[in-house]
């Protein structure tokens, strides 16, 4: 796998050369474009609109429109020059609690690995320190002509980097949506029933149980057309619930959720030996059990509080 960025991770006076690798793989089915009724491919080219001739990447520069048909032309090298060091530096500016970040801010996921074997020791030190603290580092860096806000955290034996949206990039729903749904007030019994439904459908997060079923259906469609067969259309979505039927629909959903949960119930997992867990794992359990003052507790204090909870 080729790195998408190379540079140095810095924490205070500790600097570790690292490489950034994409941690996500796209499994969607890719299609070529053809003109209907022919076998002629449709292709997109970079064409000079005045001469009609194709232009190579090396001859393309960026232009910012000023208005009235006027542009400021910027060379790629000039963009690199205005961010000295930023395109090769990933400086952690502060550390935060991971669960303090709203999921809206998360964008893409990458792995950070040491650039060479000789840098494994300082890399492992930072990785273990972040794992023990249970916190994640906030950093900024430049990649492909764009500055990114990033979150660096410990993963399963490797550092994980998540690019984040800047606050200014997130739209305000009050300004963008024609009418916020919060104006409608929930009724007492309906709210209680909706909460019961959430409880009935609550389960552990098991990502391996979820898969891209749409891509599976696309592959089935391709295989069927290849054989000259047909494929059964998917079930249409249900009708919208009428307001007058809301309580009844919630009641039936709760019963259905309880039955489904009961039929798929598994034996409770044996309790983990707290002494075998890392401090980060202990803090995670403490967060799940909402133990107060956990951020200031020592490892021994966390074990004691968890045993008492």
Tab-separated table of C-alpha atoms in Angstrom:
chain	number	residue	atom	x	y	z
A	1	UNK	CA	0.000	0.000	0.000
A	2	UNK	CA	1.336	3.422	-0.954
A	3	UNK	CA	1.254	6.285	1.571
A	4	UNK	CA	-0.952	9.275	0.720
A	5	UNK	CA	1.215	11.679	2.768
A	6	UNK	CA	4.634	11.662	4.413
A	7	UNK	CA	5.888	13.981	7.106
A	8	UNK	CA	6.642	14.232	10.811
A	9	UNK	CA	4.389	13.806	13.834
A	10	UNK	CA	5.415	16.196	16.610
A	11	UNK	CA	4.424	16.163	20.262
A	12	UNK	CA	6.319	18.822	22.171
A	13	UNK	CA	10.006	18.173	21.507
A	14	UNK	CA	9.398	14.597	20.300
A	15	UNK	CA	9.312	14.297	16.489
A	16	UNK	CA	8.643	11.043	14.634
A	17	UNK	CA	8.760	10.725	10.809
A	18	UNK	CA	5.523	9.032	9.767
A	19	UNK	CA	3.543	7.998	6.726
A	20	UNK	CA	-0.208	8.303	6.272
A	21	UNK	CA	-2.179	5.404	4.756
A	22	UNK	CA	-5.853	5.216	3.878
A	23	UNK	CA	-7.662	2.931	6.347
A	24	UNK	CA	-10.838	2.672	4.249
A	25	UNK	CA	-11.407	0.664	1.072
A	26	UNK	CA	-14.204	1.406	-1.376
A	27	UNK	CA	-16.074	-1.807	-2.325
A	28	UNK	CA	-18.762	-0.165	-4.466
A	29	UNK	CA	-19.211	-1.503	-8.023
A	30	UNK	CA	-17.644	0.793	-10.626
A	31	UNK	CA	-19.171	1.276	-14.078
A	32	UNK	CA	-17.871	2.678	-17.358
A	33	UNK	CA	-20.049	5.055	-19.371
A	34	UNK	CA	-21.314	4.157	-22.874
A	35	UNK	CA	-23.594	5.818	-25.376
A	36	UNK	CA	-26.936	3.996	-25.265
A	37	UNK	CA	-27.385	1.549	-28.154
A	38	UNK	CA	-23.657	1.438	-28.931
A	39	UNK	CA	-20.411	0.030	-27.565
A	40	UNK	CA	-18.813	3.478	-27.674
A	41	UNK	CA	-17.100	4.558	-24.450
A	42	UNK	CA	-17.690	8.040	-23.073
A	43	UNK	CA	-14.466	9.684	-21.913
A	44	UNK	CA	-13.677	12.945	-20.153
A	45	UNK	CA	-10.603	14.913	-21.146
A	46	UNK	CA	-8.954	18.133	-20.008
A	47	UNK	CA	-9.490	20.320	-23.074
A	48	UNK	CA	-8.489	23.925	-23.756
A	49	UNK	CA	-11.868	25.538	-24.460
A	50	UNK	CA	-10.314	27.960	-27.002
A	51	UNK	CA	-8.156	25.559	-29.042
A	52	UNK	CA	-10.056	22.328	-28.391
A	53	UNK	CA	-6.734	20.552	-27.694
A	54	UNK	CA	-6.140	18.249	-24.702
A	55	UNK	CA	-3.894	19.643	-21.925
A	56	UNK	CA	-1.537	17.598	-19.737
A	57	UNK	CA	-1.579	17.823	-15.947
A	58	UNK	CA	1.892	19.415	-15.909
A	59	UNK	CA	0.582	22.386	-17.913
A	60	UNK	CA	-2.426	23.087	-15.696
A	61	UNK	CA	-2.396	25.899	-13.119
A	62	UNK	CA	-5.114	27.154	-10.775
A	63	UNK	CA	-7.104	30.329	-11.331
A	64	UNK	CA	-9.254	32.252	-8.836
A	65	UNK	CA	-12.096	34.238	-10.432
A	66	UNK	CA	-12.244	37.907	-9.441
A	67	UNK	CA	-15.375	38.597	-11.448
A	68	UNK	CA	-15.946	40.078	-14.878
A	69	UNK	CA	-13.911	37.351	-16.533
A	70	UNK	CA	-10.717	38.243	-14.628
A	71	UNK	CA	-8.641	35.617	-12.804
A	72	UNK	CA	-5.625	35.472	-10.522
A	73	UNK	CA	-3.390	32.588	-11.661
A	74	UNK	CA	-1.578	30.609	-8.934
A	75	UNK	CA	1.190	28.057	-9.501
A	76	UNK	CA	1.236	24.831	-7.377
A	77	UNK	CA	4.677	25.786	-6.012
A	78	UNK	CA	3.290	29.110	-4.727
A	79	UNK	CA	0.675	27.269	-2.680
A	80	UNK	CA	3.417	25.170	-1.074
A	81	UNK	CA	5.480	28.273	-0.293
A	82	UNK	CA	2.745	29.974	1.732
A	83	UNK	CA	2.578	26.999	4.120
A	84	UNK	CA	6.257	26.403	4.976
A	85	UNK	CA	6.664	23.166	6.870
A	86	UNK	CA	2.912	22.609	7.127
A	87	UNK	CA	2.890	20.220	4.172
A	88	UNK	CA	5.426	18.018	5.973
A	89	UNK	CA	4.492	18.586	9.613
A	90	UNK	CA	1.718	17.179	11.782
A	91	UNK	CA	1.931	19.058	15.082
A	92	UNK	CA	-0.319	17.991	17.959
A	93	UNK	CA	-1.558	21.213	19.562
A	94	UNK	CA	-3.693	19.810	22.416
A	95	UNK	CA	-5.414	16.679	23.736
A	96	UNK	CA	-9.155	16.165	24.237
A	97	UNK	CA	-11.575	13.485	25.410
A	98	UNK	CA	-12.625	11.447	22.386
A	99	UNK	CA	-16.301	11.363	23.367
A	100	UNK	CA	-16.322	15.176	23.604
A	101	UNK	CA	-16.211	15.435	19.793
A	102	UNK	CA	-19.566	15.430	17.996
A	103	UNK	CA	-19.582	12.744	15.223
A	104	UNK	CA	-20.620	15.500	12.779
A	105	UNK	CA	-16.998	16.664	12.754
A	106	UNK	CA	-15.539	13.315	11.573
A	107	UNK	CA	-14.586	12.965	7.909
A	108	UNK	CA	-12.061	10.336	6.697
A	109	UNK	CA	-9.981	7.691	8.485
A	110	UNK	CA	-6.273	6.961	8.000
A	111	UNK	CA	-3.458	5.001	9.670
A	112	UNK	CA	-0.257	6.697	10.833
A	113	UNK	CA	2.790	4.422	10.708
A	114	UNK	CA	6.489	5.110	11.413
A	115	UNK	CA	8.383	5.981	8.232
A	116	UNK	CA	11.257	3.584	9.060
A	117	UNK	CA	12.022	0.819	11.554
A	118	UNK	CA	14.462	3.080	13.413
A	119	UNK	CA	11.554	5.317	14.477
A	120	UNK	CA	9.446	2.522	15.977
A	121	UNK	CA	10.547	3.187	19.579
A	122	UNK	CA	9.394	6.850	19.820
A	123	UNK	CA	6.294	5.919	17.791
A	124	UNK	CA	5.430	3.078	20.199
A	125	UNK	CA	6.007	5.421	23.157
A	126	UNK	CA	3.506	7.998	21.855
A	127	UNK	CA	1.026	5.261	20.909
A	128	UNK	CA	1.110	3.708	24.392
A	129	UNK	CA	0.939	7.123	26.086
A	130	UNK	CA	-2.214	8.023	24.152
A	131	UNK	CA	-3.690	4.594	24.862
A	132	UNK	CA	-3.053	4.980	28.606
A	133	UNK	CA	-4.473	8.501	28.740
A	134	UNK	CA	-7.585	7.618	26.744
A	135	UNK	CA	-7.295	10.983	24.999
A	136	UNK	CA	-6.792	12.047	21.388
A	137	UNK	CA	-4.534	14.743	19.946
A	138	UNK	CA	-5.786	17.655	17.856
A	139	UNK	CA	-3.481	18.676	15.003
A	140	UNK	CA	-3.400	20.485	11.660
A	141	UNK	CA	-1.464	19.633	8.509
A	142	UNK	CA	-1.441	20.358	4.775
A	143	UNK	CA	-2.058	17.613	2.201
A	144	UNK	CA	-2.557	18.097	-1.537
A	145	UNK	CA	-2.864	21.849	-1.290
A	146	UNK	CA	-5.424	21.861	1.510
A	147	UNK	CA	-5.130	22.311	5.261
A	148	UNK	CA	-6.809	19.655	7.412
A	149	UNK	CA	-7.882	19.594	11.025
A	150	UNK	CA	-7.063	16.139	12.381
A	151	UNK	CA	-7.599	13.893	15.364
A	152	UNK	CA	-4.733	11.499	16.235
A	153	UNK	CA	-5.601	8.627	18.573
A	154	UNK	CA	-4.479	5.137	19.530
A	155	UNK	CA	-5.969	2.237	17.586
A	156	UNK	CA	-5.361	-1.507	17.595
A	157	UNK	CA	-1.556	-1.407	17.635
A	158	UNK	CA	-1.406	1.599	15.315
A	159	UNK	CA	-2.141	5.305	15.443
A	160	UNK	CA	-5.373	6.338	13.768
A	161	UNK	CA	-5.832	9.750	12.162
A	162	UNK	CA	-9.306	11.098	11.471
A	163	UNK	CA	-9.627	14.250	9.406
A	164	UNK	CA	-12.203	16.598	10.907
A	165	UNK	CA	-14.449	19.285	9.479
A	166	UNK	CA	-13.691	22.809	10.648
A	167	UNK	CA	-16.511	24.389	12.634
A	168	UNK	CA	-17.001	26.933	9.823
A	169	UNK	CA	-17.615	24.059	7.354
A	170	UNK	CA	-20.670	22.772	9.232
A	171	UNK	CA	-23.928	24.405	8.257
A	172	UNK	CA	-26.372	25.776	10.815
A	173	UNK	CA	-29.659	23.818	10.508
A	174	UNK	CA	-31.607	26.853	11.722
A	175	UNK	CA	-30.342	28.788	8.686
A	176	UNK	CA	-30.495	26.003	6.095
A	177	UNK	CA	-33.712	24.083	6.832
A	178	UNK	CA	-37.107	25.626	6.013
A	179	UNK	CA	-38.560	24.514	9.331
A	180	UNK	CA	-36.956	22.672	12.236
A	181	UNK	CA	-38.932	19.657	13.525
A	182	UNK	CA	-38.350	20.738	17.135
A	183	UNK	CA	-41.446	22.953	16.973
A	184	UNK	CA	-43.712	19.894	17.277
A	185	UNK	CA	-44.088	18.822	20.907
A	186	UNK	CA	-44.050	15.163	21.919
A	187	UNK	CA	-46.923	13.843	24.006
A	188	UNK	CA	-46.189	12.132	27.327
A	189	UNK	CA	-47.382	8.572	26.560
A	190	UNK	CA	-45.954	8.662	23.033
A	191	UNK	CA	-42.589	9.837	24.360
A	192	UNK	CA	-42.529	7.067	26.990
A	193	UNK	CA	-43.370	4.496	24.328
A	194	UNK	CA	-40.680	5.855	21.971
A	195	UNK	CA	-38.093	5.574	24.776
A	196	UNK	CA	-39.277	1.996	25.426
A	197	UNK	CA	-38.801	1.246	21.732
A	198	UNK	CA	-35.211	2.521	21.877
A	199	UNK	CA	-34.575	0.356	24.964
A	200	UNK	CA	-36.107	-2.697	23.267
A	201	UNK	CA	-33.911	-2.232	20.201
A	202	UNK	CA	-30.688	-1.430	22.104
A	203	UNK	CA	-27.789	-3.802	21.529
A	204	UNK	CA	-23.992	-3.969	21.532
A	205	UNK	CA	-22.122	-2.422	18.613
A	206	UNK	CA	-20.877	-5.271	16.416
A	207	UNK	CA	-19.626	-3.733	13.141
A	208	UNK	CA	-18.852	-7.120	11.589
A	209	UNK	CA	-22.592	-7.861	11.436
A	210	UNK	CA	-23.232	-5.019	8.989
A	211	UNK	CA	-22.417	-5.067	5.286
A	212	UNK	CA	-23.165	-3.128	2.113
A	213	UNK	CA	-26.231	-5.046	0.912
A	214	UNK	CA	-26.885	-2.581	-1.925
A	215	UNK	CA	-23.542	-3.452	-3.537
A	216	UNK	CA	-24.450	-7.144	-3.137
A	217	UNK	CA	-27.687	-6.487	-5.040
A	218	UNK	CA	-25.807	-4.626	-7.781
A	219	UNK	CA	-23.478	-7.605	-8.223
A	220	UNK	CA	-26.512	-9.938	-8.353
A	221	UNK	CA	-28.044	-7.710	-11.041
A	222	UNK	CA	-24.833	-7.822	-13.121
A	223	UNK	CA	-24.592	-11.616	-12.772
A	224	UNK	CA	-28.290	-12.034	-13.686
A	225	UNK	CA	-27.991	-9.834	-16.808
A	226	UNK	CA	-24.840	-11.748	-17.771
A	227	UNK	CA	-26.863	-14.995	-17.720
A	228	UNK	CA	-29.935	-13.395	-19.309
A	229	UNK	CA	-31.963	-13.826	-16.103
A	230	UNK	CA	-34.077	-11.302	-14.215
A	231	UNK	CA	-33.771	-10.203	-10.614
A	232	UNK	CA	-36.561	-9.712	-8.087
A	233	UNK	CA	-37.074	-6.033	-7.230
A	234	UNK	CA	-36.427	-5.011	-3.624
A	235	UNK	CA	-39.333	-4.422	-1.236
A	236	UNK	CA	-40.824	-0.945	-1.438
A	237	UNK	CA	-40.438	1.277	1.663
A	238	UNK	CA	-43.348	1.329	4.108
A	239	UNK	CA	-46.091	3.941	4.097
A	240	UNK	CA	-45.575	6.992	6.336
A	241	UNK	CA	-47.093	6.567	9.805
A	242	UNK	CA	-50.243	8.635	10.306
A	243	UNK	CA	-50.272	10.822	13.396
A	244	UNK	CA	-53.462	9.189	14.697
A	245	UNK	CA	-51.806	5.745	14.482
A	246	UNK	CA	-48.525	6.831	16.086
A	247	UNK	CA	-49.094	5.358	19.564
A	248	UNK	CA	-50.353	2.049	18.162
A	249	UNK	CA	-47.391	1.831	15.766
A	250	UNK	CA	-44.986	2.498	18.638
A	251	UNK	CA	-46.641	-0.154	20.819
A	252	UNK	CA	-46.377	-2.808	18.113
A	253	UNK	CA	-42.778	-1.807	17.401
A	254	UNK	CA	-41.842	-2.202	21.079
A	255	UNK	CA	-43.311	-5.719	21.202
A	256	UNK	CA	-41.588	-6.625	17.945
A	257	UNK	CA	-38.270	-5.246	19.215
A	258	UNK	CA	-38.515	-7.207	22.466
A	259	UNK	CA	-39.347	-10.432	20.614
A	260	UNK	CA	-36.480	-9.958	18.168
A	261	UNK	CA	-34.036	-9.190	20.962
A	262	UNK	CA	-35.187	-12.229	22.944
A	263	UNK	CA	-34.909	-14.591	19.974
A	264	UNK	CA	-31.415	-13.346	19.180
A	265	UNK	CA	-30.274	-13.089	22.773
A	266	UNK	CA	-26.850	-14.415	23.543
A	267	UNK	CA	-25.406	-15.615	26.787
A	268	UNK	CA	-23.974	-12.691	28.720
A	269	UNK	CA	-20.253	-12.356	28.237
A	270	UNK	CA	-18.197	-13.220	31.301
A	271	UNK	CA	-17.044	-10.234	33.294
A	272	UNK	CA	-13.552	-9.121	32.380
A	273	UNK	CA	-10.778	-9.216	34.920
A	274	UNK	CA	-10.247	-5.483	35.484
A	275	UNK	CA	-6.597	-6.003	36.391
A	276	UNK	CA	-5.912	-7.327	32.877
A	277	UNK	CA	-7.282	-4.193	31.173
A	278	UNK	CA	-5.272	-1.146	30.150
A	279	UNK	CA	-6.013	2.196	31.794
A	280	UNK	CA	-7.617	3.356	28.533
A	281	UNK	CA	-9.997	0.362	28.640
A	282	UNK	CA	-10.796	1.089	32.287
A	283	UNK	CA	-11.594	4.713	31.414
A	284	UNK	CA	-13.784	3.539	28.544
A	285	UNK	CA	-15.769	1.307	30.911
A	286	UNK	CA	-16.001	4.162	33.388
A	287	UNK	CA	-17.422	6.425	30.667
A	288	UNK	CA	-19.976	3.768	29.693
A	289	UNK	CA	-21.074	3.475	33.343
A	290	UNK	CA	-21.005	7.265	33.784
A	291	UNK	CA	-18.688	7.143	36.801
A	292	UNK	CA	-18.162	10.666	38.082
A	293	UNK	CA	-14.649	12.065	38.431
A	294	UNK	CA	-13.148	9.307	36.268
A	295	UNK	CA	-10.805	11.651	34.363
A	296	UNK	CA	-8.856	12.407	37.565
A	297	UNK	CA	-8.714	8.828	38.864
A	298	UNK	CA	-5.595	6.674	38.999
A	299	UNK	CA	-5.679	3.156	37.596
A	300	UNK	CA	-6.321	1.744	41.079
A	301	UNK	CA	-9.093	4.273	41.613
A	302	UNK	CA	-10.757	3.321	38.336
A	303	UNK	CA	-10.678	-0.398	39.234
A	304	UNK	CA	-12.201	0.328	42.636
A	305	UNK	CA	-14.956	2.534	41.192
A	306	UNK	CA	-15.801	-0.032	38.488
A	307	UNK	CA	-16.019	-2.881	40.962
A	308	UNK	CA	-18.383	-0.814	43.100
A	309	UNK	CA	-20.613	0.197	40.164
